[in-house]
Short mmCIF file of C-alpha atoms and ligand atoms in Angstrom, two decimals:
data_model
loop_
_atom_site.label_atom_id
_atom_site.label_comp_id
_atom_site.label_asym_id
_atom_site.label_seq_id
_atom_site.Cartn_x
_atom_site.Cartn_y
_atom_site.Cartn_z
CA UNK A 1 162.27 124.92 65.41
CA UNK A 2 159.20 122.50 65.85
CA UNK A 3 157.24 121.57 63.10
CA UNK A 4 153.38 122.02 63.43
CA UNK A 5 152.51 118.24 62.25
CA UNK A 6 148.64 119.17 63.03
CA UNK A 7 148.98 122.10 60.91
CA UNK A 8 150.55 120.34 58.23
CA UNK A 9 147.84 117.70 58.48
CA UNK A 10 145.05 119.82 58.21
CA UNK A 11 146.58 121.98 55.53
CA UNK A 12 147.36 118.66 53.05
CA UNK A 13 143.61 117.22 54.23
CA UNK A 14 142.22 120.24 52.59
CA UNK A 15 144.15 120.31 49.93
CA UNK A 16 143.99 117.19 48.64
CA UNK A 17 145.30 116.44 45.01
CA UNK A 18 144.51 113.77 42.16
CA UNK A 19 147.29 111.61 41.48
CA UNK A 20 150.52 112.73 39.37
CA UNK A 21 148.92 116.05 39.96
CA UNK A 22 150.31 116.15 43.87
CA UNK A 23 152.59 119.89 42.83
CA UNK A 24 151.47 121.72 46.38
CA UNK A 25 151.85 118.34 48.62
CA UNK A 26 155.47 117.50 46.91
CA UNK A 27 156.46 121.05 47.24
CA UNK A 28 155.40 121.24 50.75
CA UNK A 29 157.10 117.96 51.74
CA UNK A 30 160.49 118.83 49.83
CA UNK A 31 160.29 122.18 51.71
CA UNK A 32 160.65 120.63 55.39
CA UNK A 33 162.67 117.95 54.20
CA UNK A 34 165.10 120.36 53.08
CA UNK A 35 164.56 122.47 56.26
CA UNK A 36 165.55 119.30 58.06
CA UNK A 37 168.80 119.07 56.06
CA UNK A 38 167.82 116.39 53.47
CA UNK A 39 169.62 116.31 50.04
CA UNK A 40 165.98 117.17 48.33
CA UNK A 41 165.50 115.93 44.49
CA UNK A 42 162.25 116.93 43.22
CA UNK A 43 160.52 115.39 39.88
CA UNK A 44 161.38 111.81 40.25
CA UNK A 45 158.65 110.07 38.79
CA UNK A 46 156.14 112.77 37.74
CA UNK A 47 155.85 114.59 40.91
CA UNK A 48 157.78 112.15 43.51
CA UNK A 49 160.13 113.67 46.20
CA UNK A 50 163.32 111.57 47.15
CA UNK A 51 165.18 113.04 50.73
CA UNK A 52 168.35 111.64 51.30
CA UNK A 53 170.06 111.52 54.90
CA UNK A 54 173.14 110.47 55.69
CA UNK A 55 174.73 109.97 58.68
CA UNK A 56 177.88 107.69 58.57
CA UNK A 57 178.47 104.07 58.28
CA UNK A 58 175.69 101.25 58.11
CA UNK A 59 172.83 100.05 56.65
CA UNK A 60 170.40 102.05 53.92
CA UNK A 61 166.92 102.36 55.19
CA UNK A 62 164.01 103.93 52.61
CA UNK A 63 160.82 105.08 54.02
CA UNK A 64 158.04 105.50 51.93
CA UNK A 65 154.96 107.67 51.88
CA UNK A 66 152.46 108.29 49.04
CA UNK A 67 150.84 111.18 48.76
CA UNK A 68 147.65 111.26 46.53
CA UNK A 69 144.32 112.00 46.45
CA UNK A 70 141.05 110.14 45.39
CA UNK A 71 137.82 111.82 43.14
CA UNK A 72 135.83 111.08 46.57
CA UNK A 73 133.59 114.20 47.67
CA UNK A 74 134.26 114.52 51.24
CA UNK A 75 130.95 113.91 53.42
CA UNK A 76 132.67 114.01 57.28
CA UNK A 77 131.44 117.74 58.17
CA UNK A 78 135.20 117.79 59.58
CA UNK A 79 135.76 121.52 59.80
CA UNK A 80 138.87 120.72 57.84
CA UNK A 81 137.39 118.96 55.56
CA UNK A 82 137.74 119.21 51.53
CA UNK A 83 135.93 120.94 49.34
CA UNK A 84 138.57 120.38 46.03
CA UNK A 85 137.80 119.73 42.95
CA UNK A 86 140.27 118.31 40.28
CA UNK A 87 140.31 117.34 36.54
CA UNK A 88 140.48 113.30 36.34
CA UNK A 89 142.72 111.99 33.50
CA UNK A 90 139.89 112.45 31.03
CA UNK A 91 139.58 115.78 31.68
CA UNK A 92 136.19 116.09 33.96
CA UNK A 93 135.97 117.90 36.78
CA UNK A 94 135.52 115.69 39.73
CA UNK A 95 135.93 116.47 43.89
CA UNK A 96 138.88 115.48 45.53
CA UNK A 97 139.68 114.08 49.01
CA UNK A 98 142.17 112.38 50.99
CA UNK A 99 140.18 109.34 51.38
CA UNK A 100 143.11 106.64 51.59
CA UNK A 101 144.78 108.65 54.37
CA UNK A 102 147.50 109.59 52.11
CA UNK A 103 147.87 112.94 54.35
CA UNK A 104 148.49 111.36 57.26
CA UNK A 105 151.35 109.65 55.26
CA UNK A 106 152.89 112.39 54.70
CA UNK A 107 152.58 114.11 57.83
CA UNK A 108 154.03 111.40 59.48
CA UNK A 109 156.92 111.02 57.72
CA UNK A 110 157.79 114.31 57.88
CA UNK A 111 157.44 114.19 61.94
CA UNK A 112 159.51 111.02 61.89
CA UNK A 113 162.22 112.45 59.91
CA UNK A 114 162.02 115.66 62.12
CA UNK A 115 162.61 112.50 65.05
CA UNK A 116 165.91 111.07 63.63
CA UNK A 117 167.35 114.20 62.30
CA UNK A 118 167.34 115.92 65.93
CA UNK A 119 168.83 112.60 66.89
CA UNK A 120 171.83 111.77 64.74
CA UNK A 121 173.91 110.54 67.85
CA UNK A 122 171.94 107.79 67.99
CA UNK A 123 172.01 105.99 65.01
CA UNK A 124 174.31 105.86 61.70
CA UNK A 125 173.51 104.66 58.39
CA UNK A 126 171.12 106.26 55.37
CA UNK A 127 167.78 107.35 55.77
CA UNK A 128 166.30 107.65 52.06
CA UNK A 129 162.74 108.94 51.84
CA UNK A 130 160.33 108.45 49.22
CA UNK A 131 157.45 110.89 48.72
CA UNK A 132 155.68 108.61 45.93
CA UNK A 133 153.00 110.02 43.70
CA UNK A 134 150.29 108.16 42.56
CA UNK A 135 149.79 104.86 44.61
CA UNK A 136 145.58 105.12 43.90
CA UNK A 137 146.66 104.48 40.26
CA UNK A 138 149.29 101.78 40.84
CA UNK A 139 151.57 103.51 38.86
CA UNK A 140 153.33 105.88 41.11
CA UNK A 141 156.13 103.67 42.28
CA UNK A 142 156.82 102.19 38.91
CA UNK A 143 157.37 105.96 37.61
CA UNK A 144 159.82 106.48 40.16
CA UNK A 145 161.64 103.58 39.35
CA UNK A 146 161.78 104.30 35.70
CA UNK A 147 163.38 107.98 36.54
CA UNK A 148 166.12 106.11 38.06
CA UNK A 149 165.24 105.77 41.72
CA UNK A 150 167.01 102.82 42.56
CA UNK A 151 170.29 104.30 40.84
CA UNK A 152 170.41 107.71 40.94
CA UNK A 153 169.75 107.49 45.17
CA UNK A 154 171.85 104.96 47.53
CA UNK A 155 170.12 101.38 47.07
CA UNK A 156 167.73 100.32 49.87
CA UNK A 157 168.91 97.47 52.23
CA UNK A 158 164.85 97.58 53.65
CA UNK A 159 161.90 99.19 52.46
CA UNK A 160 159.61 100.36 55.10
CA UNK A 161 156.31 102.11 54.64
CA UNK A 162 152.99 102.14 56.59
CA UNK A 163 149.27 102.68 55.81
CA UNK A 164 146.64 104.19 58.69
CA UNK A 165 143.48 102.07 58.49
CA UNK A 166 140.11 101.31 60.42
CA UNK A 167 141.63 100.00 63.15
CA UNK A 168 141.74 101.11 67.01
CA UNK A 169 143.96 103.91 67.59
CA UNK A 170 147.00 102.40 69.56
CA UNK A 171 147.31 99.41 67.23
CA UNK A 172 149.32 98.52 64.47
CA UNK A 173 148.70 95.70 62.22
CA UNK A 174 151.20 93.40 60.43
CA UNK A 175 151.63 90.14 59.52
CA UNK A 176 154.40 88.21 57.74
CA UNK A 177 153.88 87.05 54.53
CA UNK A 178 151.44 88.29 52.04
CA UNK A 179 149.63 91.15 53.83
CA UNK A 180 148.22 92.31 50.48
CA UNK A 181 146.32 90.95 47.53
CA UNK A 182 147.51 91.34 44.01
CA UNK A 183 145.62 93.44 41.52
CA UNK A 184 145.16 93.94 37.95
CA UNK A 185 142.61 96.79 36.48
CA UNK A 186 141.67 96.13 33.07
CA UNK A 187 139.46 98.03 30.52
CA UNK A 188 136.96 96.01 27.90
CA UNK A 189 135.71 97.25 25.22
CA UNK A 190 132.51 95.19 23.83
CA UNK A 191 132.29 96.39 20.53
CA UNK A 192 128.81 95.97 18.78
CA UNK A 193 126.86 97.69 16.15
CA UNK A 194 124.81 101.20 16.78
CA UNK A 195 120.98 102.22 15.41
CA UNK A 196 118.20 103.11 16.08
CA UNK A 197 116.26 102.30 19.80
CA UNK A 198 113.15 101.00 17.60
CA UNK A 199 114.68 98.99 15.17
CA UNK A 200 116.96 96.65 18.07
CA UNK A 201 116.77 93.70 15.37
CA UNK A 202 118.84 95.48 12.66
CA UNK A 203 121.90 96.07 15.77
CA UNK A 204 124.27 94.41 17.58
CA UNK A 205 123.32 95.80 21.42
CA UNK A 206 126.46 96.09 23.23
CA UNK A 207 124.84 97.24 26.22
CA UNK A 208 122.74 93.91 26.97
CA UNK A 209 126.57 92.15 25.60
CA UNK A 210 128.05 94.02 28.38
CA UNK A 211 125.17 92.96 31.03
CA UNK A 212 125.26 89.02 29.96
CA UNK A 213 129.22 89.80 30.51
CA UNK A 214 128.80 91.41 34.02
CA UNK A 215 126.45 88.45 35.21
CA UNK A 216 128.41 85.82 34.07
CA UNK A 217 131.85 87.13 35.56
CA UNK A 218 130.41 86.99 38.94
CA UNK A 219 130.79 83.66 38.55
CA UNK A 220 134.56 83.48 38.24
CA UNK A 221 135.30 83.59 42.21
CA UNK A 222 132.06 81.79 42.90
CA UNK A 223 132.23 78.63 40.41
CA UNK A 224 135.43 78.77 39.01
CA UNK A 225 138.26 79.30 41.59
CA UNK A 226 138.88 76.42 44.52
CA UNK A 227 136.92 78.37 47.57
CA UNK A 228 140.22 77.75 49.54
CA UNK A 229 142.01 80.29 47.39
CA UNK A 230 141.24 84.05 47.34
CA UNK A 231 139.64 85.56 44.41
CA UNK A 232 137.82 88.95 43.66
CA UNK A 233 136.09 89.71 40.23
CA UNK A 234 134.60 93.41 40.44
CA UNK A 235 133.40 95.41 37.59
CA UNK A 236 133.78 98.66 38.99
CA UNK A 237 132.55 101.00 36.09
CA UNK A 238 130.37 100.69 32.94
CA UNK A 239 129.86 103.02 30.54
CA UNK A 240 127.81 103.26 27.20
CA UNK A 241 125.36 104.85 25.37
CA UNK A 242 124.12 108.92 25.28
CA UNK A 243 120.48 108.86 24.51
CA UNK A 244 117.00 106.88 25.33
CA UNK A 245 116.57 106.02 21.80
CA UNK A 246 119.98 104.99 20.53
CA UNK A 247 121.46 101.97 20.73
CA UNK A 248 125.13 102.54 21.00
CA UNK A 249 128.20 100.86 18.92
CA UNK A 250 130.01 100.22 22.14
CA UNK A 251 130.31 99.66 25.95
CA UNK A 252 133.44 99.56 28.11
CA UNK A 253 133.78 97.75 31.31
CA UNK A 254 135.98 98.51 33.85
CA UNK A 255 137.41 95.54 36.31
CA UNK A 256 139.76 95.11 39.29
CA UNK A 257 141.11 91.74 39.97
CA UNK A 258 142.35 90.25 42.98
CA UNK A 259 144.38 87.37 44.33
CA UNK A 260 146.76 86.43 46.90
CA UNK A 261 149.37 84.81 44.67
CA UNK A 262 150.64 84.46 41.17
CA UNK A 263 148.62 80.88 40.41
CA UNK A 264 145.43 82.26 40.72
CA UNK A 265 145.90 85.27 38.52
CA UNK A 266 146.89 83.64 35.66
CA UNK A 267 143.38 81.35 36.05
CA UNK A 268 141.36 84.15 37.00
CA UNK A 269 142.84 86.27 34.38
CA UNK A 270 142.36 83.30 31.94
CA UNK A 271 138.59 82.86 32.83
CA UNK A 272 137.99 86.13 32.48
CA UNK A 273 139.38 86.63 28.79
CA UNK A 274 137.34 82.90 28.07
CA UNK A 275 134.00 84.80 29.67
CA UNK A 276 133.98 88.21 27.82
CA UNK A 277 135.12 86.75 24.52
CA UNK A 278 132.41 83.97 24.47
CA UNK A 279 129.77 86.76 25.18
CA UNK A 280 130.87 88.90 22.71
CA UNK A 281 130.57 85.34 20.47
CA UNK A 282 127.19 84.54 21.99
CA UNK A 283 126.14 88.07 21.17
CA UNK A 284 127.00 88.13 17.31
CA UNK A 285 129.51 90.81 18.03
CA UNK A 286 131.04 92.10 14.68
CA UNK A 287 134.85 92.17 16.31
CA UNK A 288 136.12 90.69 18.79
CA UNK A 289 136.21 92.83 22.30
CA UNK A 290 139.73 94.01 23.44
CA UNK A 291 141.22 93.65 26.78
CA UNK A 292 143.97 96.38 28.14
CA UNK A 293 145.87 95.80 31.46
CA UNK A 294 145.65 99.36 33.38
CA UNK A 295 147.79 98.50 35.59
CA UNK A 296 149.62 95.20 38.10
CA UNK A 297 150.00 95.34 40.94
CA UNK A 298 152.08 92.52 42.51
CA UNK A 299 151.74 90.64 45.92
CA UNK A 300 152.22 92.80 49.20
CA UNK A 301 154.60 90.09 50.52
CA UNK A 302 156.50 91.30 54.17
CA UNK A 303 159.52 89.73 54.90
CA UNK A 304 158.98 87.00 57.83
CA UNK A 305 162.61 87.69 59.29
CA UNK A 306 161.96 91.67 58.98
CA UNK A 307 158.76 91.24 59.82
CA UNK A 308 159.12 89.32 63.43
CA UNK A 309 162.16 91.53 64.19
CA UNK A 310 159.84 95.03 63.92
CA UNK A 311 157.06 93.21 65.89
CA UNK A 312 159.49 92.89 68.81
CA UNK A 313 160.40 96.59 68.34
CA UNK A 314 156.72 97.73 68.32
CA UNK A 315 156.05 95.70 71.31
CA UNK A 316 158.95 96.89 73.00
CA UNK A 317 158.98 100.47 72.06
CA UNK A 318 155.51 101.40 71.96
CA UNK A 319 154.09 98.88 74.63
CA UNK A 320 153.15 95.40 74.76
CA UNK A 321 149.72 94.47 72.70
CA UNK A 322 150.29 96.75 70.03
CA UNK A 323 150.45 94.59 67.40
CA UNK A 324 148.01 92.33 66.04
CA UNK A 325 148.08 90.03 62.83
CA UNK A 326 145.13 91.67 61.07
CA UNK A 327 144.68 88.96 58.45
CA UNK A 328 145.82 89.12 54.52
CA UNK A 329 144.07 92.59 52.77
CA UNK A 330 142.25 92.50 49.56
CA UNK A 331 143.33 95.85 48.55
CA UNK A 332 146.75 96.14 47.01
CA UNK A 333 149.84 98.37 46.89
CA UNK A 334 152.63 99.62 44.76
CA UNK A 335 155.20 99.82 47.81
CA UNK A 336 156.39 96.56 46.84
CA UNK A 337 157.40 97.06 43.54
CA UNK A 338 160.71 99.36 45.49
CA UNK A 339 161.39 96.13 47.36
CA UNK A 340 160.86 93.76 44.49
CA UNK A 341 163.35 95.66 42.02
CA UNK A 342 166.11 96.33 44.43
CA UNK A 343 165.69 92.38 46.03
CA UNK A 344 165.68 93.30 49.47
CA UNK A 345 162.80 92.66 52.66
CA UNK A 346 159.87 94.72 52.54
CA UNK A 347 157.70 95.32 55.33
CA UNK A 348 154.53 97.33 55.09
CA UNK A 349 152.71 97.58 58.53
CA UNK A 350 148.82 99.22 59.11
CA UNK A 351 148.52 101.51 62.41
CA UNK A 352 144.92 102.44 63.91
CA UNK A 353 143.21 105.73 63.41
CA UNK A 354 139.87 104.91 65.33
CA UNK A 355 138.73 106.43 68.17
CA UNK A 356 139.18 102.61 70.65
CA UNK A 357 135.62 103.36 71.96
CA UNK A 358 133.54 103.70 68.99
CA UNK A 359 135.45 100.40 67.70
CA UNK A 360 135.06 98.69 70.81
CA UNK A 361 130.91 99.93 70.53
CA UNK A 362 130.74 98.87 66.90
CA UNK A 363 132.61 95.42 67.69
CA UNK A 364 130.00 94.58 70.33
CA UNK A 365 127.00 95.00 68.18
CA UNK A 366 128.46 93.51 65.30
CA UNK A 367 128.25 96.67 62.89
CA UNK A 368 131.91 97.50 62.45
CA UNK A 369 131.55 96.88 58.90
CA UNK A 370 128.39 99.13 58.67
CA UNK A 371 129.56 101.83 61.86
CA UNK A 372 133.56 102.57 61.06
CA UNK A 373 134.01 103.76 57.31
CA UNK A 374 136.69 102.64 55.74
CA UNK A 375 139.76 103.70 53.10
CA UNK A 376 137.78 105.19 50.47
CA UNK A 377 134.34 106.32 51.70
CA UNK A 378 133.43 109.48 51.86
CA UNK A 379 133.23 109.57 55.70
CA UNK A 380 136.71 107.95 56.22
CA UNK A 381 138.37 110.35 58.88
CA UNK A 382 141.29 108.82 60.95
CA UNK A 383 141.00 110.31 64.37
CA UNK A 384 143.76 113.23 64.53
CA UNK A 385 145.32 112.25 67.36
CA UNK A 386 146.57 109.85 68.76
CA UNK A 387 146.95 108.91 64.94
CA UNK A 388 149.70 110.92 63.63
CA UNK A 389 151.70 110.98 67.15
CA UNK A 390 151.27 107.07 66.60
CA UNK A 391 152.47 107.39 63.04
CA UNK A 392 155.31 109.42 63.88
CA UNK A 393 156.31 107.22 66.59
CA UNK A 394 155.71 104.16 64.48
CA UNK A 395 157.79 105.03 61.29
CA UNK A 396 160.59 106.13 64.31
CA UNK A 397 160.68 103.13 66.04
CA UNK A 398 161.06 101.34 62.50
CA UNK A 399 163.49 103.13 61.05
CA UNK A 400 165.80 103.01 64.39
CA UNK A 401 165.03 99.22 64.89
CA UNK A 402 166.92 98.49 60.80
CA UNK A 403 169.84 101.35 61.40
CA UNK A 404 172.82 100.89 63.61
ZN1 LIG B 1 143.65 103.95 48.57
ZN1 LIG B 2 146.10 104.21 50.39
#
């Protein structure tokens, strides 16, 4: 029995779902997983999967893959492309696509486990597999750890997991280190004091608070933060008000916040508190503003040592030239947080899922940033193959290279 990894692709690319809401994708990947003869626990962490292989003496190895959705509305014309729609944790109705890649995740891990469990004379140790919920809200590998991942399956001696990205197909990218910035999302509340749109003089407007707020915090990364560290201040979302002619009692902010290590959070993070609280000051705001941490997300830091060592298997394995240092990321990840509780290496590696002639075009004229869509937009579409034979044969060679 072969699985159909292009079928399985296609079918999780259009049905994409929001995260902690991932029911048809876990149930799907516990099904082959089991088929494959994994001990299958469903449920761990909201709608996590955990497989568990064993095959004799030697070293634990957990492989992650996330599997969530993002409120994106798919505009790639793919013929497989989504048209889902979802309720967002408010409770609108929003579309839903796989955006991040998140399907090729998981239909890569499932060909890779298909890989080592037709060859179990060839290696011996513990595969554990992680099928994590929610990584778009930062929040899916915590969950999993708080329902008991770390004790209730055998403890990692490496966490592995990869991400497919804008890069040519053929290539993966790693570097060791920090590979990925550290994140915070807050939520502000600028609380001021509602009336009517004619009579602005008798109110406290906390929409032109929240605009002297959103100006001023661009200056955080710009003025504030030596321009030899790395610093992003982006208000992603800002909401207030109903009506022309009513000026509203309060506006919310939304920001993610990102840095490369722990020094500059705790300025940024400082400045920013110092910023909206003096605007809400400057303002004649009745109460103070409040500030709530959505989520953390810490450093993605690969292990130099694990790091070097998987190089030399890539290179080996797949070919010499496939890997590249692609520089540190400002996105960020919750894979980490596995590695960080359980204190062992983490590596986290990107492999390529553009077509090598349209990046090679782009590159030449300078308009790869404008030309090849990345993680997130509504045209990102990682080229079917070669990309998930690549991430089959990627997560393979990995696995293999940290089992005996
Ligand atoms: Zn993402
Ligand atoms: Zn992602």
């Amino acid at each position: 029995m072969t699985i159909d990894l292009e079928a399985l692709y296609v079918d999780l690319h259009e049905h994409p779902e929001l995260s902690f809401q991932e029911l048809r994708t876990a149930a799907i990947a516990a099904g082959h997983l089991r088929d494959l003869g994994l001990e299958v626990t469903e449920r761990v962490g909201g709608t996590g999967v955990v497989g568990v292989l064993r095959n004799g003496e030697g070293p634990t190895v957990w492989l992650r893959a996330d599997m969530d959705g993002l409120p994106v509305e798919e505009q790639t014309r793919l013929p497989y492309a989504s048209t889902a729609r979802g309720l967002n944790p408010q409770g609108t109705e929003v579309p839903v696509m796989h955006a991040c890649g998140h399907d090729m995740h998981v239909a890569a891990m499932i060909g890779a486990i298909e890989q080592l469990a037709s060859t179990t004379g060839e290696w011996s140790g513990t595969i554990v597999v992680l099928i994590q919920p929610a990584e778009e809200f930062g929040a899916g590998a915590q969950a999993m750890i708080a329902d008991g991942v770390l004790t209730r399956f055998p403890r990692p001696d490496i966490v592995l997991g990869q991400h497919v990205t804008p890069l040519p197909t053929g290539i993966v990218g790693v570097r060791p280190g920090t590979q990925m910035a550290a994140s915070d999302g807050l939520t502000i509340t600028l609380y001021g004091r509602g009336g009517h749109g004619s009579r602005p003089h008798a109110t406290v407007d906390p929409i032109v608070m929240a605009a002297a707020t959103v100006m001023r915090l661009q200056t955080v990364a710009s003025r504030e933060i030596d321009p030899r560290e790395m610093a992003v201040v982006t208000v992603g979302s800002i909401h207030a008000g109903l009506k022309h002619n009513i000026i509203p009692a309060e506006a919310r902010l939304e920001l993610s916040l990102r840095y490369a290590d722990d020094s500059t959070r705790a300025k940024v993070l400082e400045k920013v508190e110092r910023i909206v609280r003096a605007e809400a000051e400057a303002s004649g705001a009745p109460v103070p503003p409040t500030i709530e941490t959505d989520h953390t997300l810490p450093p993605t830091i690969n292990d130099a040592d694990a790091t070097a060592r998987l190089s030399a298997a890539f290179d080996r394995e797949i070919g010499a030239g496939t890997v590249l240092d692609p520089g540190m990321f400002t996105g960020s990840e919750d894979v980490s947080w596995f590695a960080r509780e359980a204190g062992v290496p983490l590596v986290f590696w990107f492999w390529g899922g553009v077509d090598p002639a349209v990046f090679a075009k782009a590159q030449a004229e300078g308009t790869i940033d404008r030309d090849i869509p990345t993680n997130h937009s509504p045209f990102f579409a990682p080229l079917l193959q070669p990309t998930l034979r690549n991430g089959v044969q990627t997560l393979t060679v990995a696995a293999r290279e940290f089992l005996d």
